[in-house]
Every structure is written in C-alpha cells, then in structure tokens.
Amino acid sequence: KAGVTQTPRYLIKTRGQQVTLSCSPISGHRSVSWYQQTPGQGLQFLFEYFSETQRNKGNFPGRFSGRQFSNSRSEMNVSTLELGDSALYLCASSWGDILSTDTQYFGPGTRLTVL
Amino acid sequence: QKEVEQNSGPLSVPEGAIASLNCTYSDRVSQSFFWYRQYSGKSPELIMSIYSNGDKEDGRFTAQLNKASQYVSLLIRDSQPSDSATYLCAVREGYGFNKFYFGSGTKLNVKP
C-alpha cells in the first residue's frame, strides 16, 4: 500500500510570492491534516480536511488556506509569503472516522525556504 | 488549550540500555495516544499507538498509559545508536473530534 506523498519536496520562494503544496493520502483515507514544523515552534496544526470540507482549523492567519478534492487529495496554499513561513510542511492522512481509533500517517514533507 | 508536555532532552543513554520517554497531557477526555519517531530532516514515523490503560509491547518498544494520571510513556529496550532521534508524543482528542495534539518532542541520543 502506497504511503502519503507530497509534492514538491523542496521549494525556494521569495517574500511576497505565493506557493501551493500538494498531498495525496493513503488510498482509502479521507482525512488530510496539514502541519507546519519549525525548530522553534515544533509541530503546529494548520487545518484538517475531510470529504472536501475543512473540519478543524488551527491558529494561523488567513494567508494559509487549503482545499480537498473528491479523490481526497489536498492542496495547501500560502499567499504573500513571509520569511517566517520557512518551515517543513507536513501532511498526514487518516481514515477520518471520529468514532474509531484513528491514526495519522505522515508524508515526507515539503521543505519551504522563503528568501 | 489542550497541552501535551514532553521533556525536550537531550536524553542520553548508552547502547544496550533502556531509554524511558515521558509525556503528560492536559485533556481528560483524550482517547488515543501515539508515539512517533522523527529523524533529523525527516517526517515523523509512527512507532506505537495505545488506547487502554496499561502496557503495550511491540518488539523493543513498550508504551505505557495511565489515564488517571494523564501520563503516557515509551520504553525502548536494548537501545541502539539507530534509535537516536526525536520522539514525539501525540494525543487524539476525545470522541467527536479528529484533532491530534503533539508534544514538542524529546531528543534521544544513544551512545555506542
């Protein structure tokens, strides 16, 4: 069974630009969560999508947005990039069944550098 | 604000010793608990999940859960240098939600 895939793996952007990251979950998984990881802040939850709807949201500004498609693939967009957005962006997939003992599996991440 | 607390370390143990990693959480309705291992520059990898009070063993790893004390731990027996990594504790919010909360991680160094 294929794992979670993320593209691209590395990105270099300049301040003010926007970026779109993509995540394909494990086959059958309907929940996709996005996290930002920096050395100083650890793993910070951005948002979760389930069945094309944002179900949970973390405390990030509106520059961070996402969407999910009917095949459960998800994209995350960051507009007007700032230097502080440099981080490892991780996608995690799970079944999304809130009544089950659900488990998240992480993709390899996208390393974003903002210059 | 739900919190998951871990000692940041580094925790240094000699090869072959038992490494003990600890985690406390603030939300009493949390139902599911996870340990992830993360090597430098890589993404977190699931090691174990535990849902009921007591111990759960998987190879050299044992997870221990005490819901009354809001405490979960991970024991690594016969530690190897390849176990050197940051270990993240994660807690899934109770029934009705699908939010996971992560600790900041404990860095483990296993010395040959």
mmCIF file of C-alpha atoms in Angstrom:
data_model
loop_
_atom_site.group_PDB
_atom_site.id
_atom_site.type_symbol
_atom_site.label_atom_id
_atom_site.label_comp_id
_atom_site.label_asym_id
_atom_site.label_seq_id
_atom_site.Cartn_x
_atom_site.Cartn_y
_atom_site.Cartn_z
ATOM 1 C CA LYS A 1 0.000 0.000 0.000
ATOM 2 C CA ALA A 2 1.489 3.326 -1.041
ATOM 3 C CA GLY A 3 2.137 5.861 1.669
ATOM 4 C CA VAL A 4 1.355 9.543 1.829
ATOM 5 C CA THR A 5 3.019 11.516 -0.932
ATOM 6 C CA GLN A 6 3.796 15.205 -1.024
ATOM 7 C CA THR A 7 4.986 17.391 -3.843
ATOM 8 C CA PRO A 8 7.197 19.198 -4.307
ATOM 9 C CA ARG A 9 9.748 18.045 -1.776
ATOM 10 C CA TYR A 10 11.680 21.312 -1.803
ATOM 11 C CA LEU A 11 10.717 24.867 -2.690
ATOM 12 C CA ILE A 12 12.535 28.166 -2.651
ATOM 13 C CA LYS A 13 10.424 31.298 -2.892
ATOM 14 C CA THR A 14 10.875 34.978 -2.213
ATOM 15 C CA ARG A 15 8.892 37.185 0.098
ATOM 16 C CA GLY A 16 5.525 38.232 -1.269
ATOM 17 C CA GLN A 17 5.132 35.246 -3.558
ATOM 18 C CA GLN A 18 2.564 32.551 -3.090
ATOM 19 C CA VAL A 19 3.012 28.797 -3.026
ATOM 20 C CA THR A 20 0.852 25.708 -3.424
ATOM 21 C CA LEU A 21 1.740 22.372 -1.859
ATOM 22 C CA SER A 22 0.110 19.084 -2.711
ATOM 23 C CA CYS A 23 -0.635 15.966 -0.686
ATOM 24 C CA SER A 24 -2.004 12.598 -1.773
ATOM 25 C CA PRO A 25 -3.229 10.488 1.156
ATOM 26 C CA ILE A 26 -3.029 6.756 1.629
ATOM 27 C CA SER A 27 -5.606 5.025 -0.526
ATOM 28 C CA GLY A 28 -8.955 4.956 1.272
ATOM 29 C CA HIS A 29 -8.045 7.664 3.754
ATOM 30 C CA ARG A 30 -10.451 10.585 3.655
ATOM 31 C CA SER A 31 -8.883 12.903 6.203
ATOM 32 C CA VAL A 32 -5.888 15.068 5.414
ATOM 33 C CA SER A 33 -4.259 17.267 8.032
ATOM 34 C CA TRP A 34 -1.546 19.847 7.473
ATOM 35 C CA TYR A 35 1.159 20.826 9.923
ATOM 36 C CA GLN A 36 3.949 23.361 9.981
ATOM 37 C CA GLN A 37 7.152 22.341 11.714
ATOM 38 C CA THR A 38 9.881 24.769 12.670
ATOM 39 C CA PRO A 39 12.779 24.281 15.095
ATOM 40 C CA GLY A 40 11.426 26.858 17.478
ATOM 41 C CA GLN A 41 7.706 26.044 17.418
ATOM 42 C CA GLY A 42 7.594 22.316 16.906
ATOM 43 C CA LEU A 43 4.677 20.753 15.088
ATOM 44 C CA GLN A 44 1.848 23.249 14.634
ATOM 45 C CA PHE A 45 -1.576 22.180 13.337
ATOM 46 C CA LEU A 46 -2.819 24.161 10.343
ATOM 47 C CA PHE A 47 -6.091 22.515 9.327
ATOM 48 C CA GLU A 48 -7.825 19.245 8.574
ATOM 49 C CA TYR A 49 -9.946 18.384 5.572
ATOM 50 C CA PHE A 50 -12.448 15.570 5.416
ATOM 51 C CA SER A 51 -14.732 14.828 2.465
ATOM 52 C CA GLU A 52 -13.768 18.093 0.769
ATOM 53 C CA THR A 53 -14.699 20.167 3.855
ATOM 54 C CA GLN A 54 -12.468 21.866 6.359
ATOM 55 C CA ARG A 55 -13.355 20.167 9.624
ATOM 56 C CA ASN A 56 -10.745 21.591 12.003
ATOM 57 C CA LYS A 57 -8.563 24.666 11.924
ATOM 58 C CA GLY A 58 -5.519 25.802 13.853
ATOM 59 C CA ASN A 59 -4.436 29.327 14.754
ATOM 60 C CA PHE A 60 -2.823 30.500 11.548
ATOM 61 C CA PRO A 61 -3.548 33.671 9.582
ATOM 62 C CA GLY A 62 -5.816 33.675 6.571
ATOM 63 C CA ARG A 63 -2.788 33.636 4.267
ATOM 64 C CA PHE A 64 -2.806 29.903 4.873
ATOM 65 C CA SER A 65 -5.596 28.102 3.096
ATOM 66 C CA GLY A 66 -6.350 24.689 1.771
ATOM 67 C CA ARG A 67 -8.765 22.543 -0.112
ATOM 68 C CA GLN A 68 -9.532 18.927 -0.718
ATOM 69 C CA PHE A 69 -10.667 17.267 -3.890
ATOM 70 C CA SER A 70 -13.155 14.451 -4.394
ATOM 71 C CA ASN A 71 -10.312 11.906 -4.590
ATOM 72 C CA SER A 72 -9.134 13.104 -1.123
ATOM 73 C CA ARG A 73 -6.017 14.756 -2.497
ATOM 74 C CA SER A 74 -5.387 18.040 -0.774
ATOM 75 C CA GLU A 75 -3.586 21.249 -1.536
ATOM 76 C CA MET A 76 -2.332 23.929 0.786
ATOM 77 C CA ASN A 77 -1.734 27.487 -0.329
ATOM 78 C CA VAL A 78 0.264 30.216 1.337
ATOM 79 C CA SER A 79 -0.110 33.695 -0.081
ATOM 80 C CA THR A 80 2.138 36.707 0.443
ATOM 81 C CA LEU A 81 4.996 34.652 1.810
ATOM 82 C CA GLU A 82 6.969 35.932 4.787
ATOM 83 C CA LEU A 83 10.424 34.917 5.959
ATOM 84 C CA GLY A 84 8.824 33.243 8.985
ATOM 85 C CA ASP A 85 6.941 30.856 6.720
ATOM 86 C CA SER A 86 10.153 28.958 6.077
ATOM 87 C CA ALA A 87 9.441 25.533 7.516
ATOM 88 C CA LEU A 88 8.820 21.878 6.872
ATOM 89 C CA TYR A 89 5.186 21.440 5.868
ATOM 90 C CA LEU A 90 3.824 18.033 6.693
ATOM 91 C CA CYS A 91 0.707 16.351 5.515
ATOM 92 C CA ALA A 92 -0.849 13.491 7.459
ATOM 93 C CA SER A 93 -3.627 11.207 6.353
ATOM 94 C CA SER A 94 -6.064 9.072 8.298
ATOM 95 C CA TRP A 95 -9.429 7.364 7.825
ATOM 96 C CA GLY A 96 -11.103 10.329 9.466
ATOM 97 C CA ASP A 97 -13.709 8.293 11.287
ATOM 98 C CA ILE A 98 -14.199 10.232 14.505
ATOM 99 C CA LEU A 99 -15.534 7.209 16.339
ATOM 100 C CA SER A 100 -12.638 4.918 15.564
ATOM 101 C CA THR A 101 -9.142 4.571 16.891
ATOM 102 C CA ASP A 102 -7.869 6.635 14.002
ATOM 103 C CA THR A 103 -4.156 7.068 13.370
ATOM 104 C CA GLN A 104 -2.307 9.668 11.344
ATOM 105 C CA TYR A 105 0.460 8.761 8.915
ATOM 106 C CA PHE A 106 2.794 11.448 7.701
ATOM 107 C CA GLY A 107 4.120 12.187 4.259
ATOM 108 C CA PRO A 108 7.778 13.064 3.656
ATOM 109 C CA GLY A 109 7.069 16.788 3.868
ATOM 110 C CA THR A 110 7.779 19.826 1.731
ATOM 111 C CA ARG A 111 10.722 21.961 2.787
ATOM 112 C CA LEU A 112 9.847 25.585 2.030
ATOM 113 C CA THR A 113 12.519 28.255 2.150
ATOM 114 C CA VAL A 114 11.487 31.890 1.837
ATOM 115 C CA LEU A 115 14.245 34.317 0.876
ATOM 116 C CA GLN B 1 -5.959 24.978 25.484
ATOM 117 C CA LYS B 2 -5.018 21.351 25.345
ATOM 118 C CA GLU B 3 -1.374 20.667 26.070
ATOM 119 C CA VAL B 4 0.989 17.794 25.569
ATOM 120 C CA GLU B 5 4.197 18.135 27.554
ATOM 121 C CA GLN B 6 7.489 16.378 26.969
ATOM 122 C CA ASN B 7 10.963 16.917 28.317
ATOM 123 C CA SER B 8 12.938 18.298 25.382
ATOM 124 C CA GLY B 9 16.104 16.472 26.414
ATOM 125 C CA PRO B 10 18.510 15.520 25.118
ATOM 126 C CA LEU B 11 18.229 12.196 26.867
ATOM 127 C CA SER B 12 21.497 10.309 26.581
ATOM 128 C CA VAL B 13 21.709 6.568 27.196
ATOM 129 C CA PRO B 14 24.446 4.042 26.450
ATOM 130 C CA GLU B 15 23.914 1.402 23.815
ATOM 131 C CA GLY B 16 22.019 -1.578 25.214
ATOM 132 C CA ALA B 17 20.347 0.417 27.994
ATOM 133 C CA ILE B 18 16.653 1.147 28.467
ATOM 134 C CA ALA B 19 15.517 4.588 27.329
ATOM 135 C CA SER B 20 12.452 5.979 29.078
ATOM 136 C CA LEU B 21 10.494 8.788 27.444
ATOM 137 C CA ASN B 22 7.635 10.511 29.200
ATOM 138 C CA CYS B 23 4.635 12.584 28.199
ATOM 139 C CA THR B 24 1.803 14.242 30.099
ATOM 140 C CA TYR B 25 -1.386 15.665 28.667
ATOM 141 C CA SER B 26 -3.968 18.070 29.964
ATOM 142 C CA ASP B 27 -7.222 16.856 28.386
ATOM 143 C CA ARG B 28 -9.032 14.212 30.436
ATOM 144 C CA VAL B 29 -11.251 13.148 27.534
ATOM 145 C CA SER B 30 -8.340 12.235 25.278
ATOM 146 C CA GLN B 31 -8.824 8.735 23.957
ATOM 147 C CA SER B 32 -5.904 7.812 21.759
ATOM 148 C CA PHE B 33 -2.198 8.169 22.284
ATOM 149 C CA PHE B 34 0.678 7.821 19.877
ATOM 150 C CA TRP B 35 4.439 7.823 19.747
ATOM 151 C CA TYR B 36 6.240 8.980 16.618
ATOM 152 C CA ARG B 37 9.940 8.886 15.864
ATOM 153 C CA GLN B 38 11.474 11.647 13.785
ATOM 154 C CA TYR B 39 14.979 11.580 12.429
ATOM 155 C CA SER B 40 16.615 14.900 11.689
ATOM 156 C CA GLY B 41 15.290 16.347 8.429
ATOM 157 C CA LYS B 42 12.700 13.583 8.036
ATOM 158 C CA SER B 43 9.000 13.310 8.722
ATOM 159 C CA PRO B 44 7.503 11.655 11.821
ATOM 160 C CA GLU B 45 7.115 7.892 11.655
ATOM 161 C CA LEU B 46 4.515 6.099 13.766
ATOM 162 C CA ILE B 47 6.032 3.729 16.329
ATOM 163 C CA MET B 48 3.100 2.789 18.510
ATOM 164 C CA SER B 49 -0.435 3.638 19.441
ATOM 165 C CA ILE B 50 -2.142 2.870 22.747
ATOM 166 C CA TYR B 51 -5.749 3.318 23.765
ATOM 167 C CA SER B 52 -6.242 1.462 27.054
ATOM 168 C CA ASN B 53 -4.598 1.766 30.448
ATOM 169 C CA GLY B 54 -1.621 -0.489 30.938
ATOM 170 C CA ASP B 55 1.272 -1.636 28.818
ATOM 171 C CA LYS B 56 1.502 -2.423 25.125
ATOM 172 C CA GLU B 57 4.592 -4.097 23.773
ATOM 173 C CA ASP B 58 5.907 -4.200 20.213
ATOM 174 C CA GLY B 59 9.377 -5.624 19.824
ATOM 175 C CA ARG B 60 11.833 -3.482 21.769
ATOM 176 C CA PHE B 61 9.198 -0.811 22.383
ATOM 177 C CA THR B 62 6.689 -0.679 25.244
ATOM 178 C CA ALA B 63 4.099 2.047 25.599
ATOM 179 C CA GLN B 64 2.532 2.637 28.990
ATOM 180 C CA LEU B 65 -0.682 4.564 29.577
ATOM 181 C CA ASN B 66 -2.167 5.830 32.817
ATOM 182 C CA LYS B 67 -5.293 7.849 32.093
ATOM 183 C CA ALA B 68 -5.932 8.685 35.742
ATOM 184 C CA SER B 69 -2.532 10.365 35.946
ATOM 185 C CA GLN B 70 -2.779 11.657 32.345
ATOM 186 C CA TYR B 71 0.564 10.126 31.604
ATOM 187 C CA VAL B 72 1.940 8.107 28.728
ATOM 188 C CA SER B 73 5.461 6.783 28.355
ATOM 189 C CA LEU B 74 7.621 4.902 25.887
ATOM 190 C CA LEU B 75 10.315 2.460 26.903
ATOM 191 C CA ILE B 76 12.954 1.399 24.419
ATOM 192 C CA ARG B 77 14.827 -1.717 25.484
ATOM 193 C CA ASP B 78 18.303 -2.598 24.223
ATOM 194 C CA SER B 79 18.710 0.909 22.797
ATOM 195 C CA GLN B 80 20.691 1.148 19.591
ATOM 196 C CA PRO B 81 22.503 4.125 18.034
ATOM 197 C CA SER B 82 19.906 3.941 15.245
ATOM 198 C CA ASP B 83 17.265 4.838 17.860
ATOM 199 C CA SER B 84 18.836 8.284 18.162
ATOM 200 C CA ALA B 85 16.054 10.612 17.046
ATOM 201 C CA THR B 86 13.391 12.941 18.385
ATOM 202 C CA TYR B 87 10.354 11.169 19.819
ATOM 203 C CA LEU B 88 7.011 12.929 19.558
ATOM 204 C CA CYS B 89 4.082 12.164 21.799
ATOM 205 C CA ALA B 90 0.653 12.757 20.248
ATOM 206 C CA VAL B 91 -2.810 12.759 21.759
ATOM 207 C CA ARG B 92 -6.054 12.492 19.845
ATOM 208 C CA GLU B 93 -8.967 14.458 21.159
ATOM 209 C CA GLY B 94 -11.923 12.536 22.523
ATOM 210 C CA TYR B 95 -14.907 11.144 20.659
ATOM 211 C CA GLY B 96 -16.487 13.534 18.211
ATOM 212 C CA PHE B 97 -13.279 15.129 17.075
ATOM 213 C CA ASN B 98 -10.330 14.244 14.918
ATOM 214 C CA LYS B 99 -7.721 16.651 16.230
ATOM 215 C CA PHE B 100 -4.280 15.488 17.186
ATOM 216 C CA TYR B 101 -2.066 17.398 19.591
ATOM 217 C CA PHE B 102 1.685 16.933 19.561
ATOM 218 C CA GLY B 103 4.320 17.481 22.176
ATOM 219 C CA SER B 104 7.490 19.302 21.236
ATOM 220 C CA GLY B 105 9.459 16.070 21.320
ATOM 221 C CA THR B 106 12.269 14.522 23.312
ATOM 222 C CA LYS B 107 15.637 14.158 21.640
ATOM 223 C CA LEU B 108 17.240 10.805 22.374
ATOM 224 C CA ASN B 109 20.949 10.144 21.924
ATOM 225 C CA VAL B 110 22.131 6.556 22.169
ATOM 226 C CA LYS B 111 25.887 6.432 22.613
ATOM 227 C CA PRO B 112 27.840 3.450 21.190
#
